[in-house]
Tab-separated table of C-alpha atoms in Angstrom:
chain	number	residue	atom	x	y	z
A	1374	MET	CA	-5.502	31.203	59.516
A	1375	GLY	CA	-6.295	30.285	63.049
A	1376	LEU	CA	-3.448	32.193	64.913
A	1377	LYS	CA	-3.603	31.666	68.705
A	1378	PRO	CA	-4.951	35.026	70.221
A	1379	LYS	CA	-1.981	35.799	72.398
A	1380	TRP	CA	0.327	35.902	69.347
A	1381	SER	CA	0.883	39.160	67.796
A	1382	LEU	CA	-0.728	40.156	64.503
A	1383	ILE	CA	2.750	41.053	63.304
A	1384	TRP	CA	3.774	37.425	63.520
A	1385	ALA	CA	5.258	37.176	60.120
A	1386	THR	CA	7.444	40.325	60.667
A	1387	MET	CA	8.662	38.985	63.952
A	1388	LEU	CA	9.546	35.631	62.483
A	1389	ALA	CA	11.516	37.492	59.742
A	1390	VAL	CA	13.557	39.428	62.260
A	1391	GLY	CA	13.991	36.428	64.681
A	1392	LEU	CA	12.045	38.027	67.642
A	1393	THR	CA	9.993	36.087	69.984
A	1394	THR	CA	6.469	36.393	71.259
A	1395	GLY	CA	4.408	35.473	74.214
A	1396	CYS	CA	5.292	36.260	77.913
A	1397	MET	CA	8.584	34.292	78.306
A	1398	ALA	CA	10.888	35.403	80.899
A	1399	SER	CA	14.459	35.914	79.538
A	1400	THR	CA	17.723	34.916	80.906
A	1401	SER	CA	21.255	35.820	79.815
A	1402	ASP	CA	21.240	33.139	77.167
A	1403	GLY	CA	17.717	33.964	75.939
A	1404	ASP	CA	15.991	30.893	77.393
A	1405	SER	CA	15.283	29.722	80.881
A	1406	ALA	CA	14.443	26.214	82.096
A	1407	ASP	CA	11.451	25.125	84.116
A	1408	LYS	CA	11.616	22.879	87.081
A	1409	ASP	CA	11.669	19.749	84.852
A	1410	GLY	CA	14.672	21.172	82.857
A	1411	LEU	CA	12.360	22.247	80.024
A	1412	GLU	CA	12.583	25.540	78.099
A	1413	GLU	CA	9.914	28.109	78.899
A	1414	LYS	CA	8.041	27.598	75.615
A	1415	VAL	CA	7.501	25.323	72.661
A	1416	VAL	CA	6.304	26.542	69.358
A	1417	ILE	CA	4.008	24.182	67.392
A	1418	TYR	CA	2.797	24.352	63.734
A	1419	SER	CA	-0.432	22.370	63.263
A	1420	PRO	CA	-3.494	21.933	61.145
A	1421	HIS	CA	-5.466	20.257	63.881
A	1422	GLY	CA	-7.697	23.152	64.579
A	1423	LYS	CA	-8.078	25.525	67.684
A	1424	ASP	CA	-10.280	22.977	69.719
A	1425	ILE	CA	-7.568	20.341	69.830
A	1426	LEU	CA	-4.710	22.726	70.211
A	1427	GLN	CA	-6.257	24.792	72.996
A	1428	ASP	CA	-7.201	21.542	74.747
A	1429	PHE	CA	-3.658	20.118	74.721
A	1430	GLU	CA	-2.124	23.478	75.375
A	1431	LYS	CA	-4.029	23.553	78.603
A	1432	GLN	CA	-3.304	19.957	79.551
A	1433	PHE	CA	0.397	20.307	78.856
A	1434	GLU	CA	0.799	23.704	80.651
A	1435	LYS	CA	-0.937	22.144	83.668
A	1436	LYS	CA	1.679	19.387	83.738
A	1437	HIS	CA	4.571	21.673	82.817
A	1438	PRO	CA	3.474	25.055	84.297
A	1439	HIS	CA	6.687	26.832	83.351
A	1440	VAL	CA	6.386	25.966	79.676
A	1441	ASP	CA	4.321	28.187	77.486
A	1442	VAL	CA	2.722	26.410	74.547
A	1443	GLU	CA	2.525	28.639	71.472
A	1444	TRP	CA	0.821	27.320	68.217
A	1445	LEU	CA	-0.103	28.291	64.702
A	1446	ASP	CA	-3.128	26.691	63.245
A	1447	ILE	CA	-2.603	26.480	59.501
A	1448	GLY	CA	-2.989	24.101	56.680
A	1449	SER	CA	-0.563	21.165	56.048
A	1450	GLN	CA	1.003	22.470	52.898
A	1451	GLU	CA	1.284	25.838	54.388
A	1452	ILE	CA	3.237	24.317	57.310
A	1453	LEU	CA	5.587	22.469	54.981
A	1454	ASP	CA	6.169	25.584	52.909
A	1455	ARG	CA	6.850	27.641	56.060
A	1456	VAL	CA	9.361	25.031	57.603
A	1457	ARG	CA	11.152	25.038	54.228
A	1458	SER	CA	11.389	28.820	54.097
A	1459	GLU	CA	12.597	28.876	57.773
A	1460	LYS	CA	15.302	26.297	57.292
A	1461	ALA	CA	18.132	28.568	58.021
A	1462	ASN	CA	16.437	30.025	61.058
A	1463	PRO	CA	13.651	27.608	62.251
A	1464	GLN	CA	10.824	29.293	64.162
A	1465	ALA	CA	8.800	26.166	65.079
A	1466	ASP	CA	10.043	23.311	67.287
A	1467	LEU	CA	7.304	20.758	66.620
A	1468	TRP	CA	5.137	19.981	63.492
A	1469	TRP	CA	1.967	18.154	64.727
A	1470	GLY	CA	-0.399	16.868	62.090
A	1471	ALA	CA	-0.231	16.207	58.342
A	1472	PRO	CA	-0.332	13.348	55.838
A	1473	SER	CA	2.820	11.109	56.099
A	1474	VAL	CA	3.729	12.015	52.530
A	1475	MET	CA	4.302	15.520	53.577
A	1476	PHE	CA	6.438	14.430	56.459
A	1477	GLU	CA	8.440	12.228	54.014
A	1478	GLN	CA	9.031	15.288	51.607
A	1479	ALA	CA	10.337	17.128	54.623
A	1480	ARG	CA	12.520	14.224	55.749
A	1481	GLU	CA	14.038	14.057	52.300
A	1482	GLU	CA	14.820	17.764	52.328
A	1483	GLY	CA	16.605	17.531	55.719
A	1484	LEU	CA	14.005	19.463	57.615
A	1485	LEU	CA	13.216	17.102	60.438
A	1486	GLN	CA	15.152	15.944	63.561
A	1487	PRO	CA	14.933	12.029	64.062
A	1488	TYR	CA	13.565	11.128	67.446
A	1489	GLN	CA	12.660	7.757	68.660
A	1490	PRO	CA	9.828	8.110	71.279
A	1491	GLY	CA	9.402	6.212	74.475
A	1492	TYR	CA	6.503	4.358	73.053
A	1493	ALA	CA	8.395	3.146	69.929
A	1494	ASP	CA	7.806	-0.609	70.559
A	1495	ALA	CA	3.979	-0.027	70.305
A	1496	LEU	CA	4.160	1.545	66.958
A	1497	PRO	CA	4.131	-0.560	63.768
A	1498	LYS	CA	6.793	0.074	61.130
A	1499	GLU	CA	4.239	1.271	58.601
A	1500	PHE	CA	3.460	4.282	60.775
A	1501	ARG	CA	6.949	5.699	60.956
A	1502	ALA	CA	9.969	6.912	59.039
A	1503	ALA	CA	12.766	4.365	58.865
A	1504	ASP	CA	15.102	6.835	60.759
A	1505	TRP	CA	12.241	7.962	63.005
A	1506	SER	CA	12.234	11.443	61.475
A	1507	TRP	CA	8.451	11.328	61.895
A	1508	THR	CA	6.022	8.967	63.553
A	1509	GLY	CA	2.303	8.380	62.849
A	1510	THR	CA	-0.235	9.479	65.489
A	1511	SER	CA	-3.527	8.618	63.898
A	1512	GLN	CA	-5.209	6.990	60.919
A	1513	THR	CA	-7.666	9.337	58.974
A	1514	PRO	CA	-10.154	7.863	56.470
A	1515	GLU	CA	-11.478	10.177	53.865
A	1516	VAL	CA	-15.263	10.380	53.090
A	1517	ILE	CA	-18.070	12.222	51.474
A	1518	MET	CA	-19.449	14.524	54.074
A	1519	TYR	CA	-22.971	15.971	53.513
A	1520	ASN	CA	-25.602	18.227	54.987
A	1521	THR	CA	-28.429	15.952	56.370
A	1522	ARG	CA	-31.007	18.789	55.966
A	1523	GLU	CA	-30.070	19.311	52.329
A	1524	ILE	CA	-29.676	15.739	51.031
A	1525	PRO	CA	-31.914	12.829	52.140
A	1526	LYS	CA	-29.923	9.804	53.087
A	1527	GLY	CA	-31.129	7.763	49.996
A	1528	GLU	CA	-29.747	10.441	47.633
A	1529	VAL	CA	-26.322	10.819	49.033
A	1530	PRO	CA	-23.440	10.025	46.514
A	1531	ARG	CA	-22.181	6.626	47.360
A	1532	ASP	CA	-18.809	6.719	45.541
A	1533	TRP	CA	-16.366	9.124	44.233
A	1534	ASP	CA	-17.641	9.045	40.672
A	1535	ASP	CA	-21.194	9.946	41.989
A	1536	LEU	CA	-19.903	13.364	42.677
A	1537	LEU	CA	-19.656	14.114	38.985
A	1538	ASP	CA	-23.376	14.042	38.469
A	1539	PRO	CA	-24.492	17.341	37.093
A	1540	LYS	CA	-27.200	17.324	39.798
A	1541	TRP	CA	-24.522	18.409	42.240
A	1542	LYS	CA	-23.517	21.415	40.344
A	1543	ASP	CA	-22.872	24.484	42.714
A	1544	ARG	CA	-23.792	22.216	45.565
A	1545	ILE	CA	-20.174	21.123	46.505
A	1546	ILE	CA	-17.945	23.238	48.566
A	1547	ILE	CA	-14.318	22.109	48.885
A	1548	ARG	CA	-11.351	23.035	51.068
A	1549	TYR	CA	-8.824	24.943	48.882
A	1550	PRO	CA	-6.710	21.938	47.733
A	1551	LEU	CA	-3.297	23.527	47.407
A	1552	ALA	CA	-3.237	24.553	51.152
A	1553	SER	CA	-4.545	21.238	52.510
A	1554	GLY	CA	-2.838	17.875	52.850
A	1555	THR	CA	-6.069	16.036	52.917
A	1556	MET	CA	-7.349	17.417	49.726
A	1557	ARG	CA	-4.063	17.097	47.919
A	1558	THR	CA	-3.941	13.407	48.880
A	1559	ILE	CA	-7.547	12.858	47.819
A	1560	TYR	CA	-7.159	14.643	44.376
A	1561	SER	CA	-3.845	12.641	43.825
A	1562	ALA	CA	-5.657	9.315	44.808
A	1563	MET	CA	-8.171	10.179	42.145
A	1564	ILE	CA	-5.534	10.652	39.442
A	1565	TYR	CA	-3.803	7.514	40.546
A	1566	ARG	CA	-6.829	5.303	40.191
A	1567	ASP	CA	-6.132	5.166	36.371
A	1568	TYR	CA	-2.449	6.304	36.490
A	1569	LYS	CA	-1.608	2.924	38.204
A	1570	GLU	CA	-2.437	1.117	34.937
A	1571	SER	CA	-1.809	3.715	32.185
A	1572	ASN	CA	1.113	5.612	33.662
A	1573	ARG	CA	-0.831	8.694	32.396
A	1574	PRO	CA	-2.605	11.346	34.424
A	1575	GLU	CA	-5.021	12.461	31.740
A	1576	LYS	CA	-8.093	10.552	32.887
A	1577	GLY	CA	-7.621	11.778	36.465
A	1578	TYR	CA	-7.280	15.452	35.083
A	1579	GLU	CA	-10.693	14.906	33.352
A	1580	TRP	CA	-12.184	13.620	36.536
A	1581	LEU	CA	-11.024	16.578	38.466
A	1582	LYS	CA	-12.329	18.980	35.660
A	1583	LYS	CA	-15.773	17.495	36.119
A	1584	LEU	CA	-15.535	17.846	39.940
A	1585	ASP	CA	-14.439	21.463	39.440
A	1586	ALA	CA	-17.489	22.115	37.246
A	1587	ASN	CA	-19.728	21.083	40.169
A	1588	THR	CA	-17.774	22.926	42.791
A	1589	LYS	CA	-19.382	26.152	43.980
A	1590	GLU	CA	-16.314	27.384	45.702
A	1591	TYR	CA	-12.939	26.532	47.429
A	1592	SER	CA	-12.814	27.598	51.018
A	1593	ALA	CA	-9.653	29.158	52.349
A	1594	ASN	CA	-9.818	27.100	55.701
A	1595	PRO	CA	-11.759	24.180	57.005
A	1596	GLU	CA	-13.975	26.270	59.459
A	1597	MET	CA	-15.244	28.308	56.489
A	1598	MET	CA	-16.059	25.098	54.645
A	1599	TYR	CA	-17.836	23.666	57.697
A	1600	SER	CA	-19.973	26.812	58.160
A	1601	LYS	CA	-21.058	27.075	54.598
A	1602	VAL	CA	-22.028	23.384	54.279
A	1603	ALA	CA	-23.799	23.607	57.728
A	1604	ARG	CA	-25.801	26.720	56.515
A	1605	GLY	CA	-26.819	25.003	53.353
A	1606	GLU	CA	-24.768	27.337	51.145
A	1607	GLY	CA	-23.374	23.874	49.798
A	1608	ALA	CA	-24.790	20.515	50.324
A	1609	LEU	CA	-21.705	18.398	50.485
A	1610	THR	CA	-17.959	18.138	50.449
A	1611	ILE	CA	-15.123	15.589	50.553
A	1612	TRP	CA	-13.159	15.548	53.901
A	1613	ASN	CA	-12.155	13.246	56.573
A	1614	MET	CA	-14.226	10.915	58.795
A	1615	PRO	CA	-12.989	12.087	62.291
A	1616	ASP	CA	-13.736	15.754	61.783
A	1617	THR	CA	-17.206	14.819	60.377
A	1618	VAL	CA	-18.131	12.861	63.379
A	1619	MET	CA	-16.678	15.388	65.771
A	1620	LEU	CA	-18.618	18.360	64.134
A	1621	LYS	CA	-21.756	16.282	64.325
A	1622	GLU	CA	-21.708	15.125	67.840
A	1623	THR	CA	-19.949	18.175	69.603
A	1624	LYS	CA	-21.241	21.033	67.595
A	1625	ASN	CA	-24.622	19.687	66.535
A	1626	TYR	CA	-23.887	20.379	62.847
A	1627	PRO	CA	-26.214	18.635	60.366
A	1628	PHE	CA	-23.598	16.417	59.056
A	1629	ASP	CA	-23.181	12.765	58.164
A	1630	PHE	CA	-20.850	10.854	55.844
A	1631	VAL	CA	-20.511	7.972	53.312
A	1632	ILE	CA	-17.370	5.927	53.056
A	1633	PRO	CA	-16.864	5.623	49.300
A	1634	GLU	CA	-17.703	2.024	48.213
A	1635	SER	CA	-14.835	1.453	45.840
A	1636	GLY	CA	-12.339	2.381	48.647
A	1637	THR	CA	-10.867	5.554	50.220
A	1638	PRO	CA	-7.471	6.930	50.904
A	1639	VAL	CA	-6.622	6.365	54.665
A	1640	LEU	CA	-4.039	8.735	55.610
A	1641	THR	CA	-1.521	8.415	58.419
A	1642	GLU	CA	-1.297	11.709	60.433
A	1643	GLY	CA	2.216	12.421	61.685
A	1644	ILE	CA	4.224	14.394	64.193
A	1645	ALA	CA	7.891	15.492	64.001
A	1646	LEU	CA	10.629	17.656	65.581
A	1647	VAL	CA	11.656	20.475	63.323
A	1648	LYS	CA	15.507	20.280	62.737
A	1649	GLY	CA	17.107	23.204	64.490
A	1650	GLY	CA	14.226	24.122	66.660
A	1651	LYS	CA	15.116	26.434	69.470
A	1652	HIS	CA	13.356	24.454	72.291
A	1653	PRO	CA	14.127	20.721	71.655
A	1654	GLU	CA	13.670	19.416	75.037
A	1655	ALA	CA	10.104	21.073	75.415
A	1656	ALA	CA	9.300	19.802	71.989
A	1657	LYS	CA	10.195	16.202	72.905
A	1658	ALA	CA	8.087	16.489	76.057
A	1659	PHE	CA	5.110	17.778	74.081
A	1660	TYR	CA	5.678	14.951	71.501
A	1661	GLU	CA	5.606	12.310	74.107
A	1662	PHE	CA	2.627	13.971	75.998
A	1663	VAL	CA	0.205	14.058	73.052
A	1664	ASN	CA	1.141	10.451	72.040
A	1665	SER	CA	0.722	9.119	75.552
A	1666	GLU	CA	-1.872	6.419	76.327
A	1667	GLN	CA	-3.987	8.754	78.169
A	1668	ALA	CA	-3.798	11.323	75.272
A	1669	MET	CA	-4.595	8.644	72.702
A	1670	LYS	CA	-7.708	7.710	74.548
A	1671	HIS	CA	-8.700	11.343	74.904
A	1672	LEU	CA	-8.163	12.022	71.184
A	1673	ALA	CA	-10.268	9.002	70.324
A	1674	GLU	CA	-13.053	9.729	72.712
A	1675	THR	CA	-13.258	13.450	72.240
A	1676	TYR	CA	-11.810	14.091	68.708
A	1677	TYR	CA	-12.549	10.821	67.019
A	1678	ARG	CA	-8.974	9.987	66.106
A	1679	ILE	CA	-7.982	6.408	65.355
A	1680	PRO	CA	-4.642	5.789	67.116
A	1681	THR	CA	-1.564	4.213	65.296
A	1682	ARG	CA	-0.268	2.790	68.546
A	1683	GLU	CA	-1.263	-0.946	69.145
A	1684	ASP	CA	-1.231	-0.967	72.842
A	1685	ILE	CA	-4.186	1.392	73.625
A	1686	GLN	CA	-6.957	-0.219	75.479
A	1687	GLY	CA	-10.617	0.743	76.051
A	1688	LEU	CA	-11.028	2.755	72.837
A	1689	PRO	CA	-14.627	3.690	71.733
A	1690	ALA	CA	-16.732	1.031	70.028
A	1691	TRP	CA	-17.019	3.090	66.821
A	1692	ILE	CA	-13.257	2.454	66.072
A	1693	ALA	CA	-13.517	-1.319	66.518
A	1694	GLU	CA	-16.833	-1.483	64.545
A	1695	THR	CA	-16.242	0.686	61.800
A	1696	ARG	CA	-15.322	-1.142	58.548
A	1697	ILE	CA	-13.291	0.864	56.040
A	1698	LYS	CA	-12.059	-0.348	52.541
A	1699	SER	CA	-8.651	1.300	52.099
A	1700	MET	CA	-7.821	2.396	48.771
A	1701	ASP	CA	-4.592	0.750	47.479
A	1702	LEU	CA	-2.221	3.570	46.966
A	1703	ASP	CA	1.513	3.764	46.025
A	1704	TRP	CA	2.367	6.495	48.646
A	1705	LYS	CA	5.877	6.960	47.335
A	1706	LEU	CA	4.656	7.574	43.729
A	1707	LEU	CA	2.027	9.962	45.173
A	1708	GLN	CA	4.825	11.834	47.072
A	1709	GLU	CA	6.763	12.147	43.811
A	1710	LYS	CA	3.949	13.256	41.608
A	1711	GLU	CA	1.818	15.333	43.965
A	1712	ASN	CA	3.283	18.682	43.101
A	1713	GLU	CA	3.159	18.111	39.402
A	1714	TRP	CA	-0.368	17.029	39.511
A	1715	MET	CA	-1.477	19.755	41.857
A	1716	ASP	CA	0.226	22.339	39.746
A	1717	HIS	CA	-1.581	21.095	36.638
A	1718	TRP	CA	-4.853	21.360	38.665
A	1719	ASP	CA	-4.038	24.977	39.790
A	1720	GLN	CA	-3.135	26.185	36.350
A	1721	LYS	CA	-5.332	24.200	33.987
A	1722	ILE	CA	-8.476	23.058	36.003
A	1723	LYS	CA	-9.223	25.242	38.921
A	1724	ASN	CA	-12.444	27.383	38.325
A	1725	GLY	CA	-12.654	25.965	34.710
A	1726	ALA	CA	-8.984	27.208	34.274
A	1727	LYS	CA	-10.527	30.662	35.344
A	1728	GLN	CA	-13.338	30.212	32.788
A	1729	LYS	CA	-10.652	29.601	30.134
A	1730	GLU	CA	-8.944	32.884	31.106
A	1731	GLU	CA	-12.254	34.593	30.316
């Protein structure tokens, strides 16, 4: 996992005993306030990756020099599991980034603190919880990402079912689905395609078995997946459009993408305050900061995020010009069924069900 360098390697132990990390100056009550009335740190759980997290850490700390931003870069599912396990003694103040279905699960379990941000009027209702437990920050289309050095453009899979062609055997590398909100949603969407008519998941399971047969490995984190596909250890994967474009343009990775012709899941990425977080005022300030007009433009221009706010002007042309066919999904049903479906994948499908228990 991408743990911020200044955090100790004994993070898990420190969490368990309720200690703090970083260079925070203590006062008699355990926290002190900066000149803006904010606590001296804010703890963030996020799957956004070190580039975005380091960038916004620096920006926020420049504006609030007495607030220390501490972050843990882990997968969306890992965040949800961690917030659940820490319910009695929350260690995070803010959860930044994950599909909305995961925030809905957390909301239903009473893990989030409702908060109506200052830009509420610019946010359509479909991009937030009814009680403001979470709000959407960006929209993320899922795509087929491929190595342009390994696959000629004319031979790239054009749709989801093309990934099942035997010619792709051992050429697909996938982010380990159980730890990734993105992959859990894609897999659930593949099952839902038939489930919406039959109310049965079996055809979807068969589809995932065929994909598993073509999958060379499941990477423990996105960076490992990117590296292996870039080196040609695999030729393609399924991931999201913003990261694909960002890696291509900022890191010169030989990546491009195809938007599946039949339609693709378009996730709403969210943000939320963790209920019981120890630094609520600093968390609210960071929440507002990363969703400000300036931040939304920066995220779009630098990190290829498509904002949910309707009032952002001067966005890059690619956002206005990209045409995406959104897959029609019942998000509430996916939320209800996701764990059941993913447990089946883990126990009955993954790695040929461990080569049928060898």
